mmCIF file of C-alpha atoms in Angstrom:
data_model
loop_
_atom_site.group_PDB
_atom_site.id
_atom_site.type_symbol
_atom_site.label_atom_id
_atom_site.label_comp_id
_atom_site.label_asym_id
_atom_site.label_seq_id
_atom_site.Cartn_x
_atom_site.Cartn_y
_atom_site.Cartn_z
ATOM 1 C CA MET B 1 -62.669 37.702 5.192
ATOM 2 C CA LYS B 2 -62.793 38.927 8.988
ATOM 3 C CA HIS B 3 -63.386 42.091 9.827
ATOM 4 C CA ILE B 4 -64.002 43.888 13.354
ATOM 5 C CA THR B 5 -64.913 47.817 14.100
ATOM 6 C CA GLU B 6 -62.564 49.759 16.110
ATOM 7 C CA LYS B 7 -65.460 51.862 17.735
ATOM 8 C CA ALA B 8 -67.182 49.343 18.943
ATOM 9 C CA LEU B 9 -64.795 46.872 20.045
ATOM 10 C CA ILE B 10 -61.161 48.849 20.405
ATOM 11 C CA ALA B 11 -61.105 50.790 23.580
ATOM 12 C CA LEU B 12 -57.482 52.841 22.951
ATOM 13 C CA ALA B 13 -57.906 55.551 20.238
ATOM 14 C CA VAL B 14 -53.789 56.460 19.914
ATOM 15 C CA LEU B 15 -53.022 59.214 16.970
ATOM 16 C CA ALA B 16 -49.379 59.986 15.215
ATOM 17 C CA LEU B 17 -48.212 56.254 15.696
ATOM 18 C CA ILE B 18 -45.560 54.967 13.674
ATOM 19 C CA PRO B 19 -46.945 51.503 11.820
ATOM 20 C CA PHE B 20 -43.655 49.655 11.524
ATOM 21 C CA THR B 21 -45.088 46.465 8.903
ATOM 22 C CA ILE B 22 -43.717 44.612 5.639
ATOM 23 C CA PHE B 23 -45.445 46.327 3.905
ATOM 24 C CA SER B 24 -48.391 49.124 3.917
ATOM 25 C CA GLN B 25 -49.062 52.498 2.175
ATOM 26 C CA SER B 26 -45.837 54.410 2.050
ATOM 27 C CA ILE B 27 -43.074 50.814 2.946
ATOM 28 C CA ASN B 28 -42.934 48.651 -0.194
ATOM 29 C CA GLU B 29 -40.144 46.681 1.112
ATOM 30 C CA SER B 30 -39.042 42.774 -0.466
ATOM 31 C CA PHE B 31 -36.045 42.665 1.018
ATOM 32 C CA SER B 32 -34.350 42.257 -2.913
ATOM 33 C CA ASP B 33 -31.137 43.911 -1.861
ATOM 34 C CA GLY B 34 -30.687 41.262 0.377
ATOM 35 C CA ASP B 35 -30.742 43.123 3.761
ATOM 36 C CA PHE B 36 -32.686 45.769 6.097
ATOM 37 C CA THR B 37 -29.639 48.117 7.026
ATOM 38 C CA SER B 38 -29.771 49.832 3.532
ATOM 39 C CA GLY B 39 -32.964 51.764 1.796
ATOM 40 C CA THR B 40 -35.663 50.969 3.886
ATOM 41 C CA VAL B 41 -33.870 51.125 7.254
ATOM 42 C CA TRP B 42 -35.176 48.228 9.772
ATOM 43 C CA SER B 43 -33.682 48.699 13.208
ATOM 44 C CA GLY B 44 -33.878 46.132 16.681
ATOM 45 C CA ASP B 45 -32.891 42.801 17.310
ATOM 46 C CA ALA B 46 -31.003 43.216 14.271
ATOM 47 C CA ALA B 47 -28.093 40.318 14.607
ATOM 48 C CA SER B 48 -30.937 37.823 15.182
ATOM 49 C CA TRP B 49 -32.634 38.148 12.208
ATOM 50 C CA GLU B 50 -31.347 37.368 8.094
ATOM 51 C CA VAL B 51 -32.308 38.119 4.610
ATOM 52 C CA ALA B 52 -32.990 34.268 3.241
ATOM 53 C CA ALA B 53 -32.268 34.121 -0.294
ATOM 54 C CA ASN B 54 -34.843 31.108 -0.752
ATOM 55 C CA SER B 55 -37.549 30.581 1.048
ATOM 56 C CA THR B 56 -37.976 26.791 2.882
ATOM 57 C CA ALA B 57 -41.453 27.543 4.560
ATOM 58 C CA ALA B 58 -44.562 25.529 2.743
ATOM 59 C CA SER B 59 -43.399 24.174 -0.970
ATOM 60 C CA GLY B 60 -40.665 26.744 -1.303
ATOM 61 C CA ALA B 61 -39.368 29.332 -2.961
ATOM 62 C CA THR B 62 -35.824 30.546 -4.777
ATOM 63 C CA GLY B 63 -34.971 34.318 -5.029
ATOM 64 C CA SER B 64 -37.448 35.176 -2.201
ATOM 65 C CA ASN B 65 -35.130 37.478 -0.069
ATOM 66 C CA THR B 66 -37.472 36.384 3.212
ATOM 67 C CA LEU B 67 -36.810 38.248 6.201
ATOM 68 C CA HIS B 68 -36.042 35.088 8.567
ATOM 69 C CA LEU B 69 -35.540 34.685 12.452
ATOM 70 C CA ASN B 70 -32.560 33.450 13.150
ATOM 71 C CA VAL B 71 -32.206 31.874 16.658
ATOM 72 C CA PRO B 72 -32.091 28.973 18.299
ATOM 73 C CA THR B 73 -35.171 27.759 20.451
ATOM 74 C CA GLY B 74 -36.294 29.690 23.304
ATOM 75 C CA GLY B 75 -34.466 33.072 21.822
ATOM 76 C CA GLY B 76 -36.765 35.113 23.912
ATOM 77 C CA THR B 77 -37.854 38.113 21.942
ATOM 78 C CA GLN B 78 -36.697 39.471 19.020
ATOM 79 C CA HIS B 79 -38.028 41.817 16.949
ATOM 80 C CA LEU B 80 -37.409 44.502 14.528
ATOM 81 C CA SER B 81 -39.109 48.209 12.961
ATOM 82 C CA THR B 82 -39.019 50.856 10.584
ATOM 83 C CA PRO B 83 -40.622 54.631 11.502
ATOM 84 C CA PHE B 84 -43.690 55.375 9.382
ATOM 85 C CA SER B 85 -44.566 59.323 9.148
ATOM 86 C CA ASN B 86 -47.704 59.454 7.524
ATOM 87 C CA TRP B 87 -50.304 58.418 9.411
ATOM 88 C CA GLN B 88 -53.752 58.632 7.509
ATOM 89 C CA ASP B 89 -57.173 57.108 8.273
ATOM 90 C CA ILE B 90 -56.968 54.792 5.149
ATOM 91 C CA GLN B 91 -54.486 52.209 5.351
ATOM 92 C CA THR B 92 -53.549 48.706 3.624
ATOM 93 C CA TRP B 93 -50.152 46.168 4.933
ATOM 94 C CA SER B 94 -50.137 43.285 2.691
ATOM 95 C CA PHE B 95 -47.274 40.948 3.727
ATOM 96 C CA PHE B 96 -45.901 36.648 3.901
ATOM 97 C CA ILE B 97 -45.546 34.628 6.954
ATOM 98 C CA GLY B 98 -43.724 31.257 6.767
ATOM 99 C CA ARG B 99 -42.972 28.924 9.595
ATOM 100 C CA ARG B 100 -41.180 26.244 8.942
ATOM 101 C CA LEU B 101 -39.986 23.656 11.744
ATOM 102 C CA GLN B 102 -41.749 24.512 15.022
ATOM 103 C CA ALA B 103 -44.834 24.985 15.667
ATOM 104 C CA PHE B 104 -47.246 27.993 17.043
ATOM 105 C CA THR B 105 -47.640 27.598 20.654
ATOM 106 C CA SER B 106 -48.846 30.523 23.375
ATOM 107 C CA GLU B 107 -44.669 29.823 23.964
ATOM 108 C CA ASN B 108 -43.898 30.776 20.103
ATOM 109 C CA GLN B 109 -45.575 33.156 19.652
ATOM 110 C CA MET B 110 -45.568 35.737 15.845
ATOM 111 C CA GLU B 111 -46.291 39.681 16.758
ATOM 112 C CA ILE B 112 -46.502 41.944 13.493
ATOM 113 C CA TRP B 113 -47.180 45.104 14.600
ATOM 114 C CA LEU B 114 -49.469 47.281 12.657
ATOM 115 C CA TYR B 115 -49.022 50.002 14.445
ATOM 116 C CA ALA B 116 -46.579 51.401 17.550
ATOM 117 C CA ASN B 117 -45.594 54.599 19.100
ATOM 118 C CA GLU B 118 -42.850 53.225 19.760
ATOM 119 C CA ALA B 119 -39.524 52.406 18.083
ATOM 120 C CA ASP B 120 -39.147 49.858 20.756
ATOM 121 C CA LEU B 121 -41.434 46.966 19.786
ATOM 122 C CA GLU B 122 -40.667 45.604 23.721
ATOM 123 C CA SER B 123 -40.692 48.048 25.540
ATOM 124 C CA ALA B 124 -43.378 48.463 28.805
ATOM 125 C CA THR B 125 -45.370 51.467 27.757
ATOM 126 C CA VAL B 126 -45.876 50.861 23.634
ATOM 127 C CA ASP B 127 -49.117 51.581 22.663
ATOM 128 C CA GLY B 128 -50.272 50.042 19.244
ATOM 129 C CA TYR B 129 -52.184 47.318 17.338
ATOM 130 C CA ARG B 130 -50.549 43.925 15.911
ATOM 131 C CA LEU B 131 -51.903 40.686 14.752
ATOM 132 C CA LEU B 132 -50.546 37.471 17.134
ATOM 133 C CA ILE B 133 -50.556 33.877 15.361
ATOM 134 C CA GLY B 134 -50.116 30.906 18.526
ATOM 135 C CA ASP B 135 -51.823 29.904 21.330
ATOM 136 C CA SER B 136 -51.780 26.487 22.780
ATOM 137 C CA GLY B 137 -55.513 26.176 23.252
ATOM 138 C CA GLY B 138 -56.480 24.200 20.370
ATOM 139 C CA ASP B 139 -56.065 25.303 16.540
ATOM 140 C CA ASP B 140 -53.709 28.614 16.412
ATOM 141 C CA ASP B 141 -55.616 31.682 16.323
ATOM 142 C CA ILE B 142 -54.837 34.972 14.635
ATOM 143 C CA PHE B 143 -55.704 37.480 17.163
ATOM 144 C CA PHE B 144 -56.107 41.296 16.045
ATOM 145 C CA GLU B 145 -55.013 43.242 18.828
ATOM 146 C CA THR B 146 -55.040 46.341 20.495
ATOM 147 C CA ILE B 147 -51.500 47.278 23.408
ATOM 148 C CA THR B 148 -51.674 49.797 25.823
ATOM 149 C CA ASP B 149 -48.403 50.483 27.726
ATOM 150 C CA GLY B 150 -46.891 47.149 26.431
ATOM 151 C CA ALA B 151 -49.642 44.636 27.652
ATOM 152 C CA MET B 152 -52.972 43.789 25.260
ATOM 153 C CA ALA B 153 -55.558 45.679 26.072
ATOM 154 C CA ASN B 154 -58.486 44.165 23.665
ATOM 155 C CA GLN B 155 -58.229 40.527 22.016
ATOM 156 C CA VAL B 156 -59.855 39.750 18.507
ATOM 157 C CA SER B 157 -59.563 36.260 17.220
ATOM 158 C CA LEU B 158 -60.010 36.714 13.125
ATOM 159 C CA ALA B 159 -59.229 33.246 11.602
ATOM 160 C CA SER B 160 -57.489 30.225 12.598
ATOM 161 C CA ILE B 161 -54.485 27.839 11.427
ATOM 162 C CA PRO B 162 -55.017 24.391 12.425
ATOM 163 C CA ASN B 163 -52.786 23.303 15.427
ATOM 164 C CA ALA B 164 -48.984 21.802 15.289
ATOM 165 C CA LEU B 165 -48.646 22.490 11.888
ATOM 166 C CA THR B 166 -44.792 23.238 12.034
ATOM 167 C CA ASP B 167 -43.999 24.253 7.947
ATOM 168 C CA ILE B 168 -47.033 26.461 5.975
ATOM 169 C CA GLY B 169 -46.809 29.865 4.479
ATOM 170 C CA LEU B 170 -50.252 32.191 4.314
ATOM 171 C CA SER B 171 -50.416 35.827 2.534
ATOM 172 C CA VAL B 172 -52.460 38.609 4.423
ATOM 173 C CA LYS B 173 -53.892 41.545 3.718
ATOM 174 C CA VAL B 174 -55.461 43.434 6.867
ATOM 175 C CA THR B 175 -57.397 47.674 5.849
ATOM 176 C CA ARG B 176 -58.128 49.798 7.436
ATOM 177 C CA ASP B 177 -61.161 52.409 6.595
ATOM 178 C CA GLN B 178 -61.882 56.010 7.711
ATOM 179 C CA ASP B 179 -64.663 54.906 9.945
ATOM 180 C CA GLY B 180 -61.987 52.305 11.982
ATOM 181 C CA LEU B 181 -62.995 49.506 10.630
ATOM 182 C CA TRP B 182 -60.226 46.839 10.386
ATOM 183 C CA THR B 183 -60.480 44.103 7.954
ATOM 184 C CA LEU B 184 -57.844 41.490 7.607
ATOM 185 C CA PHE B 185 -58.219 38.866 3.944
ATOM 186 C CA THR B 186 -55.796 35.728 4.110
ATOM 187 C CA SER B 187 -55.081 33.458 1.285
ATOM 188 C CA ALA B 188 -56.013 30.100 1.880
ATOM 189 C CA ILE B 189 -55.666 28.657 5.237
ATOM 190 C CA PRO B 190 -52.819 25.455 4.822
ATOM 191 C CA VAL B 191 -54.628 22.020 6.381
ATOM 192 C CA ALA B 192 -51.138 20.091 6.376
ATOM 193 C CA ASN B 193 -47.170 20.712 6.091
ATOM 194 C CA GLY B 194 -45.749 21.719 2.959
ATOM 195 C CA THR B 195 -48.654 23.390 1.921
ATOM 196 C CA GLY B 196 -49.785 27.287 1.730
ATOM 197 C CA ASN B 197 -49.010 29.891 -0.254
ATOM 198 C CA THR B 198 -44.898 30.607 -1.228
ATOM 199 C CA ALA B 199 -42.610 33.929 -0.654
ATOM 200 C CA ASP B 200 -42.061 34.469 -3.780
ATOM 201 C CA LEU B 201 -45.907 35.166 -4.712
ATOM 202 C CA ASP B 202 -47.446 38.719 -4.347
ATOM 203 C CA PRO B 203 -48.956 39.965 -1.488
ATOM 204 C CA LEU B 204 -52.452 40.162 -1.486
ATOM 205 C CA VAL B 205 -53.313 43.496 -2.788
#
């Protein structure tokens, strides 16, 4: 468990934010219907994503209905988002992160937006908060970032995954309390390929 205090470390204070996440206080998305275009509607680079019936990350999971990026290497930035209008001071997000066939690097990162003030997460004017995984300086850090006008304004490393792993699973929970204290919880960090949590396990709650 790692935490940071918003007042001490984050200069950005954005109101009326729209979170984009797989699971939050008011969005519970399991993709059990096999798509992301009905029920909870996700938009963005929709052609680059699919719901995989069976996850192949870590030791795999049959019937997991996992959101999966489906583009070739070098496919550029691809995003999905869904609107959320019930911002409260206390928030919780829980989700699964799987990685298969490619290691995290500074050229091959994952961004998980917790809040944004625009639906287009690639916009040059987007503000918000996100997790960023992947760098090229040793182990792959899990960073908490504030974003102002599409650029990183503040960054704090909260955990790290051993470098060069290509087949792992991780459950994550992020909380924010009424005082602006953000806390990151994870399942056990995988240390070898084929290990870690699987997509069929309930996310951390």
